[in-house]
Amino acid sequence: MGAFDNLRINQPQRTPKHKTKSHIVKTKVNGKEKIIRFGEQGAKTNQNAKQRKSFKARHAKNIAKGKSSAAYWANKVKW
């Protein structure tokens, strides 16, 4: 039994005690489970439309990689 067995697949959770990352998600990539940590701890996100547009443009290539990318989850959850 691993430390992340209680996480549900594709259900992001906050990690307030992690020193750098604000969220964690467990996903399946090529049939294997993968843990992805994403989001800057304490960052002010989703403040206005210009900020959202800039984030999406800056990370477009990584967001397009899908559920195996931290940028995809940050875009979905935080932006």
PDB file of N, CA, C and O in Angstrom:
ATOM      1  N   MET A   1       0.838  -1.186   0.000  1.00  0.00           N
ATOM      2  CA  MET A   1       0.000   0.000   0.000  1.00  0.00           C
ATOM      3  C   MET A   1       0.880   1.245   0.000  1.00  0.00           C
ATOM      4  O   MET A   1       1.761   1.393   0.825  1.00  0.00           O
ATOM      5  N   GLY A   2       0.595   2.133  -0.930  1.00  0.00           N
ATOM      6  CA  GLY A   2       1.368   3.363  -1.036  1.00  0.00           C
ATOM      7  C   GLY A   2       0.707   4.508  -0.296  1.00  0.00           C
ATOM      8  O   GLY A   2      -0.426   4.427   0.171  1.00  0.00           O
ATOM      9  N   ALA A   3       1.411   5.603  -0.234  1.00  0.00           N
ATOM     10  CA  ALA A   3       0.923   6.779   0.473  1.00  0.00           C
ATOM     11  C   ALA A   3      -0.249   7.443  -0.234  1.00  0.00           C
ATOM     12  O   ALA A   3      -1.002   8.179   0.377  1.00  0.00           O
ATOM     13  N   PHE A   4      -0.394   7.183  -1.533  1.00  0.00           N
ATOM     14  CA  PHE A   4      -1.418   7.860  -2.311  1.00  0.00           C
ATOM     15  C   PHE A   4      -2.565   6.936  -2.721  1.00  0.00           C
ATOM     16  O   PHE A   4      -3.332   7.255  -3.626  1.00  0.00           O
ATOM     17  N   ASP A   5      -2.699   5.801  -2.062  1.00  0.00           N
ATOM     18  CA  ASP A   5      -3.759   4.847  -2.402  1.00  0.00           C
ATOM     19  C   ASP A   5      -5.153   5.414  -2.176  1.00  0.00           C
ATOM     20  O   ASP A   5      -6.102   5.036  -2.844  1.00  0.00           O
ATOM     21  N   ASN A   6      -5.300   6.349  -1.222  1.00  0.00           N
ATOM     22  CA  ASN A   6      -6.625   6.875  -0.909  1.00  0.00           C
ATOM     23  C   ASN A   6      -7.082   7.955  -1.893  1.00  0.00           C
ATOM     24  O   ASN A   6      -8.230   8.372  -1.857  1.00  0.00           O
ATOM     25  N   LEU A   7      -6.191   8.423  -2.786  1.00  0.00           N
ATOM     26  CA  LEU A   7      -6.578   9.414  -3.793  1.00  0.00           C
ATOM     27  C   LEU A   7      -7.413   8.750  -4.874  1.00  0.00           C
ATOM     28  O   LEU A   7      -7.113   7.643  -5.308  1.00  0.00           O
ATOM     29  N   ARG A   8      -8.448   9.451  -5.320  1.00  0.00           N
ATOM     30  CA  ARG A   8      -9.257   8.944  -6.422  1.00  0.00           C
ATOM     31  C   ARG A   8      -8.674   9.437  -7.737  1.00  0.00           C
ATOM     32  O   ARG A   8      -8.104  10.520  -7.804  1.00  0.00           O
ATOM     33  N   ILE A   9      -8.842   8.644  -8.769  1.00  0.00           N
ATOM     34  CA  ILE A   9      -8.330   8.982 -10.089  1.00  0.00           C
ATOM     35  C   ILE A   9      -9.005  10.262 -10.604  1.00  0.00           C
ATOM     36  O   ILE A   9     -10.221  10.401 -10.536  1.00  0.00           O
ATOM     37  N   ASN A  10      -8.207  11.177 -11.123  1.00  0.00           N
ATOM     38  CA  ASN A  10      -8.657  12.436 -11.735  1.00  0.00           C
ATOM     39  C   ASN A  10      -9.494  13.320 -10.814  1.00  0.00           C
ATOM     40  O   ASN A  10     -10.356  14.061 -11.270  1.00  0.00           O
ATOM     41  N   GLN A  11      -9.224  13.259  -9.509  1.00  0.00           N
ATOM     42  CA  GLN A  11      -9.905  14.102  -8.529  1.00  0.00           C
ATOM     43  C   GLN A  11      -8.846  14.928  -7.785  1.00  0.00           C
ATOM     44  O   GLN A  11      -8.265  14.471  -6.814  1.00  0.00           O
ATOM     45  N   PRO A  12      -8.567  16.148  -8.266  1.00  0.00           N
ATOM     46  CA  PRO A  12      -7.538  16.982  -7.627  1.00  0.00           C
ATOM     47  C   PRO A  12      -7.893  17.308  -6.172  1.00  0.00           C
ATOM     48  O   PRO A  12      -9.060  17.479  -5.834  1.00  0.00           O
ATOM     49  N   GLN A  13      -6.861  17.381  -5.346  1.00  0.00           N
ATOM     50  CA  GLN A  13      -7.039  17.741  -3.948  1.00  0.00           C
ATOM     51  C   GLN A  13      -6.020  18.800  -3.567  1.00  0.00           C
ATOM     52  O   GLN A  13      -4.893  18.799  -4.058  1.00  0.00           O
ATOM     53  N   ARG A  14      -6.403  19.678  -2.647  1.00  0.00           N
ATOM     54  CA  ARG A  14      -5.484  20.687  -2.138  1.00  0.00           C
ATOM     55  C   ARG A  14      -4.450  20.020  -1.239  1.00  0.00           C
ATOM     56  O   ARG A  14      -4.728  19.010  -0.595  1.00  0.00           O
ATOM     57  N   THR A  15      -3.258  20.595  -1.198  1.00  0.00           N
ATOM     58  CA  THR A  15      -2.201  20.107  -0.315  1.00  0.00           C
ATOM     59  C   THR A  15      -1.654  21.290   0.483  1.00  0.00           C
ATOM     60  O   THR A  15      -0.569  21.795   0.203  1.00  0.00           O
ATOM     61  N   PRO A  16      -2.399  21.749   1.478  1.00  0.00           N
ATOM     62  CA  PRO A  16      -1.995  22.952   2.219  1.00  0.00           C
ATOM     63  C   PRO A  16      -0.685  22.797   2.993  1.00  0.00           C
ATOM     64  O   PRO A  16      -0.015  23.793   3.264  1.00  0.00           O
ATOM     65  N   LYS A  17      -0.282  21.570   3.308  1.00  0.00           N
ATOM     66  CA  LYS A  17       0.939  21.380   4.086  1.00  0.00           C
ATOM     67  C   LYS A  17       2.173  21.133   3.217  1.00  0.00           C
ATOM     68  O   LYS A  17       3.279  21.072   3.733  1.00  0.00           O
ATOM     69  N   HIS A  18       1.983  21.005   1.905  1.00  0.00           N
ATOM     70  CA  HIS A  18       3.136  20.823   1.016  1.00  0.00           C
ATOM     71  C   HIS A  18       3.854  22.157   0.889  1.00  0.00           C
ATOM     72  O   HIS A  18       3.220  23.205   0.773  1.00  0.00           O
ATOM     73  N   LYS A  19       5.182  22.142   0.915  1.00  0.00           N
ATOM     74  CA  LYS A  19       5.905  23.415   0.971  1.00  0.00           C
ATOM     75  C   LYS A  19       5.908  24.202  -0.333  1.00  0.00           C
ATOM     76  O   LYS A  19       6.036  25.422  -0.316  1.00  0.00           O
ATOM     77  N   THR A  20       5.741  23.539  -1.492  1.00  0.00           N
ATOM     78  CA  THR A  20       5.806  24.286  -2.747  1.00  0.00           C
ATOM     79  C   THR A  20       4.578  24.147  -3.634  1.00  0.00           C
ATOM     80  O   THR A  20       4.241  25.079  -4.362  1.00  0.00           O
ATOM     81  N   LYS A  21       3.914  23.006  -3.626  1.00  0.00           N
ATOM     82  CA  LYS A  21       2.798  22.774  -4.542  1.00  0.00           C
ATOM     83  C   LYS A  21       1.462  22.817  -3.808  1.00  0.00           C
ATOM     84  O   LYS A  21       1.320  22.310  -2.708  1.00  0.00           O
ATOM     85  N   SER A  22       0.452  23.408  -4.459  1.00  0.00           N
ATOM     86  CA  SER A  22      -0.828  23.632  -3.796  1.00  0.00           C
ATOM     87  C   SER A  22      -1.844  22.507  -4.020  1.00  0.00           C
ATOM     88  O   SER A  22      -2.807  22.409  -3.277  1.00  0.00           O
ATOM     89  N   HIS A  23      -1.636  21.666  -5.047  1.00  0.00           N
ATOM     90  CA  HIS A  23      -2.593  20.605  -5.358  1.00  0.00           C
ATOM     91  C   HIS A  23      -1.871  19.321  -5.776  1.00  0.00           C
ATOM     92  O   HIS A  23      -0.713  19.358  -6.180  1.00  0.00           O
ATOM     93  N   ILE A  24      -2.618  18.224  -5.698  1.00  0.00           N
ATOM     94  CA  ILE A  24      -2.125  16.920  -6.146  1.00  0.00           C
ATOM     95  C   ILE A  24      -3.275  16.205  -6.838  1.00  0.00           C
ATOM     96  O   ILE A  24      -4.444  16.416  -6.503  1.00  0.00           O
ATOM     97  N   VAL A  25      -2.934  15.393  -7.818  1.00  0.00           N
ATOM     98  CA  VAL A  25      -3.944  14.593  -8.502  1.00  0.00           C
ATOM     99  C   VAL A  25      -3.306  13.265  -8.903  1.00  0.00           C
ATOM    100  O   VAL A  25      -2.111  13.203  -9.192  1.00  0.00           O
ATOM    101  N   LYS A  26      -4.081  12.202  -8.858  1.00  0.00           N
ATOM    102  CA  LYS A  26      -3.627  10.902  -9.335  1.00  0.00           C
ATOM    103  C   LYS A  26      -4.361  10.632 -10.640  1.00  0.00           C
ATOM    104  O   LYS A  26      -5.581  10.772 -10.710  1.00  0.00           O
ATOM    105  N   THR A  27      -3.616  10.271 -11.669  1.00  0.00           N
ATOM    106  CA  THR A  27      -4.211  10.012 -12.972  1.00  0.00           C
ATOM    107  C   THR A  27      -3.595   8.751 -13.569  1.00  0.00           C
ATOM    108  O   THR A  27      -2.573   8.271 -13.080  1.00  0.00           O
ATOM    109  N   LYS A  28      -4.213   8.216 -14.585  1.00  0.00           N
ATOM    110  CA  LYS A  28      -3.662   7.045 -15.271  1.00  0.00           C
ATOM    111  C   LYS A  28      -3.088   7.479 -16.607  1.00  0.00           C
ATOM    112  O   LYS A  28      -3.747   8.142 -17.394  1.00  0.00           O
ATOM    113  N   VAL A  29      -1.848   7.082 -16.851  1.00  0.00           N
ATOM    114  CA  VAL A  29      -1.165   7.374 -18.096  1.00  0.00           C
ATOM    115  C   VAL A  29      -0.638   6.050 -18.644  1.00  0.00           C
ATOM    116  O   VAL A  29       0.149   5.378 -17.971  1.00  0.00           O
ATOM    117  N   ASN A  30      -1.092   5.687 -19.816  1.00  0.00           N
ATOM    118  CA  ASN A  30      -0.705   4.412 -20.440  1.00  0.00           C
ATOM    119  C   ASN A  30      -0.931   3.231 -19.497  1.00  0.00           C
ATOM    120  O   ASN A  30      -0.102   2.332 -19.395  1.00  0.00           O
ATOM    121  N   GLY A  31      -2.040   3.245 -18.787  1.00  0.00           N
ATOM    122  CA  GLY A  31      -2.397   2.147 -17.899  1.00  0.00           C
ATOM    123  C   GLY A  31      -1.729   2.169 -16.536  1.00  0.00           C
ATOM    124  O   GLY A  31      -2.012   1.327 -15.700  1.00  0.00           O
ATOM    125  N   LYS A  32      -0.820   3.113 -16.302  1.00  0.00           N
ATOM    126  CA  LYS A  32      -0.131   3.199 -15.013  1.00  0.00           C
ATOM    127  C   LYS A  32      -0.602   4.431 -14.264  1.00  0.00           C
ATOM    128  O   LYS A  32      -0.836   5.477 -14.861  1.00  0.00           O
ATOM    129  N   GLU A  33      -0.718   4.303 -12.943  1.00  0.00           N
ATOM    130  CA  GLU A  33      -1.102   5.448 -12.128  1.00  0.00           C
ATOM    131  C   GLU A  33       0.092   6.387 -11.979  1.00  0.00           C
ATOM    132  O   GLU A  33       1.232   5.953 -11.836  1.00  0.00           O
ATOM    133  N   LYS A  34      -0.201   7.686 -12.021  1.00  0.00           N
ATOM    134  CA  LYS A  34       0.840   8.696 -11.925  1.00  0.00           C
ATOM    135  C   LYS A  34       0.367   9.794 -10.981  1.00  0.00           C
ATOM    136  O   LYS A  34      -0.784  10.218 -11.051  1.00  0.00           O
ATOM    137  N   ILE A  35       1.242  10.248 -10.103  1.00  0.00           N
ATOM    138  CA  ILE A  35       0.946  11.334  -9.173  1.00  0.00           C
ATOM    139  C   ILE A  35       1.513  12.625  -9.770  1.00  0.00           C
ATOM    140  O   ILE A  35       2.675  12.681 -10.153  1.00  0.00           O
ATOM    141  N   ILE A  36       0.669  13.650  -9.852  1.00  0.00           N
ATOM    142  CA  ILE A  36       1.092  14.940 -10.388  1.00  0.00           C
ATOM    143  C   ILE A  36       0.822  16.007  -9.337  1.00  0.00           C
ATOM    144  O   ILE A  36      -0.298  16.130  -8.856  1.00  0.00           O
ATOM    145  N   ARG A  37       1.852  16.754  -8.985  1.00  0.00           N
ATOM    146  CA  ARG A  37       1.699  17.903  -8.089  1.00  0.00           C
ATOM    147  C   ARG A  37       1.736  19.148  -8.966  1.00  0.00           C
ATOM    148  O   ARG A  37       2.539  19.236  -9.886  1.00  0.00           O
ATOM    149  N   PHE A  38       0.871  20.096  -8.670  1.00  0.00           N
ATOM    150  CA  PHE A  38       0.816  21.292  -9.499  1.00  0.00           C
ATOM    151  C   PHE A  38       0.362  22.493  -8.701  1.00  0.00           C
ATOM    152  O   PHE A  38      -0.188  22.369  -7.614  1.00  0.00           O
ATOM    153  N   GLY A  39       0.593  23.670  -9.260  1.00  0.00           N
ATOM    154  CA  GLY A  39       0.167  24.925  -8.645  1.00  0.00           C
ATOM    155  C   GLY A  39       1.150  25.425  -7.606  1.00  0.00           C
ATOM    156  O   GLY A  39       1.621  24.675  -6.777  1.00  0.00           O
ATOM    157  N   GLU A  40       1.441  26.703  -7.669  1.00  0.00           N
ATOM    158  CA  GLU A  40       2.339  27.308  -6.701  1.00  0.00           C
ATOM    159  C   GLU A  40       1.592  27.582  -5.401  1.00  0.00           C
ATOM    160  O   GLU A  40       0.509  28.158  -5.403  1.00  0.00           O
ATOM    161  N   GLN A  41       2.165  27.163  -4.298  1.00  0.00           N
ATOM    162  CA  GLN A  41       1.567  27.376  -2.979  1.00  0.00           C
ATOM    163  C   GLN A  41       1.476  28.878  -2.705  1.00  0.00           C
ATOM    164  O   GLN A  41       2.462  29.599  -2.822  1.00  0.00           O
ATOM    165  N   GLY A  42       0.295  29.362  -2.418  1.00  0.00           N
ATOM    166  CA  GLY A  42       0.102  30.761  -2.062  1.00  0.00           C
ATOM    167  C   GLY A  42       0.003  31.731  -3.230  1.00  0.00           C
ATOM    168  O   GLY A  42      -0.093  32.936  -3.017  1.00  0.00           O
ATOM    169  N   ALA A  43       0.024  31.225  -4.456  1.00  0.00           N
ATOM    170  CA  ALA A  43      -0.047  32.117  -5.616  1.00  0.00           C
ATOM    171  C   ALA A  43      -1.451  32.685  -5.765  1.00  0.00           C
ATOM    172  O   ALA A  43      -2.442  32.008  -5.498  1.00  0.00           O
ATOM    173  N   LYS A  44      -1.525  33.921  -6.189  1.00  0.00           N
ATOM    174  CA  LYS A  44      -2.817  34.538  -6.461  1.00  0.00           C
ATOM    175  C   LYS A  44      -3.169  34.247  -7.913  1.00  0.00           C
ATOM    176  O   LYS A  44      -2.539  34.790  -8.827  1.00  0.00           O
ATOM    177  N   THR A  45      -4.137  33.390  -8.120  1.00  0.00           N
ATOM    178  CA  THR A  45      -4.512  32.994  -9.476  1.00  0.00           C
ATOM    179  C   THR A  45      -5.933  33.421  -9.776  1.00  0.00           C
ATOM    180  O   THR A  45      -6.711  33.719  -8.876  1.00  0.00           O
ATOM    181  N   ASN A  46      -6.241  33.447 -11.062  1.00  0.00           N
ATOM    182  CA  ASN A  46      -7.605  33.704 -11.517  1.00  0.00           C
ATOM    183  C   ASN A  46      -8.128  35.055 -11.034  1.00  0.00           C
ATOM    184  O   ASN A  46      -9.281  35.188 -10.660  1.00  0.00           O
ATOM    185  N   GLN A  47      -7.257  36.063 -11.051  1.00  0.00           N
ATOM    186  CA  GLN A  47      -7.633  37.387 -10.570  1.00  0.00           C
ATOM    187  C   GLN A  47      -8.469  38.167 -11.580  1.00  0.00           C
ATOM    188  O   GLN A  47      -9.394  38.851 -11.230  1.00  0.00           O
ATOM    189  N   ASN A  48      -8.087  38.057 -12.859  1.00  0.00           N
ATOM    190  CA  ASN A  48      -8.818  38.796 -13.881  1.00  0.00           C
ATOM    191  C   ASN A  48      -8.652  38.105 -15.241  1.00  0.00           C
ATOM    192  O   ASN A  48      -7.846  37.187 -15.388  1.00  0.00           O
ATOM    193  N   ALA A  49      -9.389  38.555 -16.225  1.00  0.00           N
ATOM    194  CA  ALA A  49      -9.390  37.921 -17.547  1.00  0.00           C
ATOM    195  C   ALA A  49      -8.016  37.998 -18.216  1.00  0.00           C
ATOM    196  O   ALA A  49      -7.594  37.040 -18.878  1.00  0.00           O
ATOM    197  N   LYS A  50      -7.311  39.100 -18.039  1.00  0.00           N
ATOM    198  CA  LYS A  50      -5.995  39.254 -18.657  1.00  0.00           C
ATOM    199  C   LYS A  50      -5.007  38.236 -18.087  1.00  0.00           C
ATOM    200  O   LYS A  50      -4.217  37.636 -18.821  1.00  0.00           O
ATOM    201  N   GLN A  51      -5.068  38.019 -16.792  1.00  0.00           N
ATOM    202  CA  GLN A  51      -4.184  37.060 -16.146  1.00  0.00           C
ATOM    203  C   GLN A  51      -4.486  35.633 -16.624  1.00  0.00           C
ATOM    204  O   GLN A  51      -3.575  34.866 -16.902  1.00  0.00           O
ATOM    205  N   ARG A  52      -5.766  35.306 -16.743  1.00  0.00           N
ATOM    206  CA  ARG A  52      -6.151  33.976 -17.242  1.00  0.00           C
ATOM    207  C   ARG A  52      -5.665  33.770 -18.671  1.00  0.00           C
ATOM    208  O   ARG A  52      -5.115  32.727 -19.007  1.00  0.00           O
ATOM    209  N   LYS A  53      -5.863  34.776 -19.508  1.00  0.00           N
ATOM    210  CA  LYS A  53      -5.470  34.688 -20.911  1.00  0.00           C
ATOM    211  C   LYS A  53      -3.952  34.501 -21.030  1.00  0.00           C
ATOM    212  O   LYS A  53      -3.474  33.683 -21.827  1.00  0.00           O
ATOM    213  N   SER A  54      -3.191  35.220 -20.220  1.00  0.00           N
ATOM    214  CA  SER A  54      -1.731  35.110 -20.251  1.00  0.00           C
ATOM    215  C   SER A  54      -1.265  33.724 -19.835  1.00  0.00           C
ATOM    216  O   SER A  54      -0.376  33.143 -20.454  1.00  0.00           O
ATOM    217  N   PHE A  55      -1.860  33.183 -18.779  1.00  0.00           N
ATOM    218  CA  PHE A  55      -1.487  31.842 -18.325  1.00  0.00           C
ATOM    219  C   PHE A  55      -1.755  30.810 -19.412  1.00  0.00           C
ATOM    220  O   PHE A  55      -0.908  29.987 -19.738  1.00  0.00           O
ATOM    221  N   LYS A  56      -2.953  30.869 -19.995  1.00  0.00           N
ATOM    222  CA  LYS A  56      -3.342  29.899 -21.012  1.00  0.00           C
ATOM    223  C   LYS A  56      -2.442  29.994 -22.247  1.00  0.00           C
ATOM    224  O   LYS A  56      -2.064  28.980 -22.826  1.00  0.00           O
ATOM    225  N   ALA A  57      -2.052  31.201 -22.643  1.00  0.00           N
ATOM    226  CA  ALA A  57      -1.168  31.382 -23.791  1.00  0.00           C
ATOM    227  C   ALA A  57       0.247  30.883 -23.481  1.00  0.00           C
ATOM    228  O   ALA A  57       0.873  30.209 -24.305  1.00  0.00           O
ATOM    229  N   ARG A  58       0.725  31.194 -22.290  1.00  0.00           N
ATOM    230  CA  ARG A  58       2.082  30.830 -21.892  1.00  0.00           C
ATOM    231  C   ARG A  58       2.264  29.316 -21.784  1.00  0.00           C
ATOM    232  O   ARG A  58       3.329  28.787 -22.067  1.00  0.00           O
ATOM    233  N   HIS A  59       1.215  28.613 -21.371  1.00  0.00           N
ATOM    234  CA  HIS A  59       1.311  27.171 -21.127  1.00  0.00           C
ATOM    235  C   HIS A  59       0.528  26.337 -22.138  1.00  0.00           C
ATOM    236  O   HIS A  59       0.283  25.153 -21.893  1.00  0.00           O
ATOM    237  N   ALA A  60       0.151  26.901 -23.254  1.00  0.00           N
ATOM    238  CA  ALA A  60      -0.713  26.221 -24.223  1.00  0.00           C
ATOM    239  C   ALA A  60      -0.173  24.864 -24.661  1.00  0.00           C
ATOM    240  O   ALA A  60      -0.922  23.888 -24.735  1.00  0.00           O
ATOM    241  N   LYS A  61       1.120  24.776 -24.949  1.00  0.00           N
ATOM    242  CA  LYS A  61       1.703  23.509 -25.410  1.00  0.00           C
ATOM    243  C   LYS A  61       1.597  22.431 -24.336  1.00  0.00           C
ATOM    244  O   LYS A  61       1.296  21.276 -24.621  1.00  0.00           O
ATOM    245  N   ASN A  62       1.856  22.798 -23.099  1.00  0.00           N
ATOM    246  CA  ASN A  62       1.800  21.815 -22.015  1.00  0.00           C
ATOM    247  C   ASN A  62       0.364  21.453 -21.656  1.00  0.00           C
ATOM    248  O   ASN A  62       0.091  20.307 -21.308  1.00  0.00           O
ATOM    249  N   ILE A  63      -0.546  22.401 -21.727  1.00  0.00           N
ATOM    250  CA  ILE A  63      -1.955  22.120 -21.469  1.00  0.00           C
ATOM    251  C   ILE A  63      -2.466  21.113 -22.492  1.00  0.00           C
ATOM    252  O   ILE A  63      -3.223  20.192 -22.163  1.00  0.00           O
ATOM    253  N   ALA A  64      -2.013  21.242 -23.727  1.00  0.00           N
ATOM    254  CA  ALA A  64      -2.451  20.358 -24.804  1.00  0.00           C
ATOM    255  C   ALA A  64      -1.986  18.916 -24.613  1.00  0.00           C
ATOM    256  O   ALA A  64      -2.550  17.997 -25.214  1.00  0.00           O
ATOM    257  N   LYS A  65      -1.008  18.679 -23.758  1.00  0.00           N
ATOM    258  CA  LYS A  65      -0.522  17.313 -23.511  1.00  0.00           C
ATOM    259  C   LYS A  65      -1.568  16.461 -22.792  1.00  0.00           C
ATOM    260  O   LYS A  65      -1.475  15.246 -22.769  1.00  0.00           O
ATOM    261  N   GLY A  66      -2.526  17.104 -22.166  1.00  0.00           N
ATOM    262  CA  GLY A  66      -3.613  16.369 -21.529  1.00  0.00           C
ATOM    263  C   GLY A  66      -3.370  16.057 -20.066  1.00  0.00           C
ATOM    264  O   GLY A  66      -2.578  16.723 -19.398  1.00  0.00           O
ATOM    265  N   LYS A  67      -4.049  15.029 -19.582  1.00  0.00           N
ATOM    266  CA  LYS A  67      -4.092  14.730 -18.153  1.00  0.00           C
ATOM    267  C   LYS A  67      -2.751  14.322 -17.553  1.00  0.00           C
ATOM    268  O   LYS A  67      -2.614  14.262 -16.345  1.00  0.00           O
ATOM    269  N   SER A  68      -1.747  14.067 -18.379  1.00  0.00           N
ATOM    270  CA  SER A  68      -0.435  13.686 -17.851  1.00  0.00           C
ATOM    271  C   SER A  68       0.429  14.905 -17.547  1.00  0.00           C
ATOM    272  O   SER A  68       1.564  14.759 -17.113  1.00  0.00           O
ATOM    273  N   SER A  69      -0.112  16.108 -17.748  1.00  0.00           N
ATOM    274  CA  SER A  69       0.674  17.321 -17.554  1.00  0.00           C
ATOM    275  C   SER A  69       0.154  18.155 -16.385  1.00  0.00           C
ATOM    276  O   SER A  69      -1.049  18.307 -16.186  1.00  0.00           O
ATOM    277  N   ALA A  70       1.082  18.708 -15.615  1.00  0.00           N
ATOM    278  CA  ALA A  70       0.709  19.572 -14.495  1.00  0.00           C
ATOM    279  C   ALA A  70       0.005  20.829 -14.993  1.00  0.00           C
ATOM    280  O   ALA A  70      -0.914  21.334 -14.344  1.00  0.00           O
ATOM    281  N   ALA A  71       0.407  21.333 -16.157  1.00  0.00           N
ATOM    282  CA  ALA A  71      -0.216  22.538 -16.713  1.00  0.00           C
ATOM    283  C   ALA A  71      -1.693  22.304 -17.019  1.00  0.00           C
ATOM    284  O   ALA A  71      -2.522  23.192 -16.825  1.00  0.00           O
ATOM    285  N   TYR A  72      -2.035  21.111 -17.493  1.00  0.00           N
ATOM    286  CA  TYR A  72      -3.433  20.764 -17.773  1.00  0.00           C
ATOM    287  C   TYR A  72      -4.269  20.897 -16.504  1.00  0.00           C
ATOM    288  O   TYR A  72      -5.340  21.500 -16.500  1.00  0.00           O
ATOM    289  N   TRP A  73      -3.760  20.336 -15.406  1.00  0.00           N
ATOM    290  CA  TRP A  73      -4.506  20.350 -14.146  1.00  0.00           C
ATOM    291  C   TRP A  73      -4.550  21.749 -13.538  1.00  0.00           C
ATOM    292  O   TRP A  73      -5.566  22.157 -12.987  1.00  0.00           O
ATOM    293  N   ALA A  74      -3.449  22.494 -13.637  1.00  0.00           N
ATOM    294  CA  ALA A  74      -3.444  23.874 -13.137  1.00  0.00           C
ATOM    295  C   ALA A  74      -4.459  24.708 -13.896  1.00  0.00           C
ATOM    296  O   ALA A  74      -5.202  25.496 -13.311  1.00  0.00           O
ATOM    297  N   ASN A  75      -4.527  24.517 -15.207  1.00  0.00           N
ATOM    298  CA  ASN A  75      -5.476  25.242 -16.032  1.00  0.00           C
ATOM    299  C   ASN A  75      -6.916  24.895 -15.635  1.00  0.00           C
ATOM    300  O   ASN A  75      -7.767  25.761 -15.502  1.00  0.00           O
ATOM    301  N   LYS A  76      -7.160  23.621 -15.395  1.00  0.00           N
ATOM    302  CA  LYS A  76      -8.508  23.162 -15.069  1.00  0.00           C
ATOM    303  C   LYS A  76      -8.949  23.593 -13.663  1.00  0.00           C
ATOM    304  O   LYS A  76     -10.085  24.025 -13.485  1.00  0.00           O
ATOM    305  N   VAL A  77      -8.057  23.493 -12.717  1.00  0.00           N
ATOM    306  CA  VAL A  77      -8.415  23.724 -11.310  1.00  0.00           C
ATOM    307  C   VAL A  77      -8.229  25.176 -10.872  1.00  0.00           C
ATOM    308  O   VAL A  77      -9.096  25.743 -10.215  1.00  0.00           O
ATOM    309  N   LYS A  78      -7.119  25.774 -11.243  1.00  0.00           N
ATOM    310  CA  LYS A  78      -6.768  27.084 -10.711  1.00  0.00           C
ATOM    311  C   LYS A  78      -7.120  28.238 -11.622  1.00  0.00           C
ATOM    312  O   LYS A  78      -7.210  29.369 -11.175  1.00  0.00           O
ATOM    313  N   TRP A  79      -7.253  28.001 -12.936  1.00  0.00           N
ATOM    314  CA  TRP A  79      -7.470  29.088 -13.868  1.00  0.00           C
ATOM    315  C   TRP A  79      -8.823  28.958 -14.507  1.00  0.00           C
ATOM    316  O   TRP A  79      -9.340  29.766 -15.140  1.00  0.00           O
TER     317      TRP A  79
END
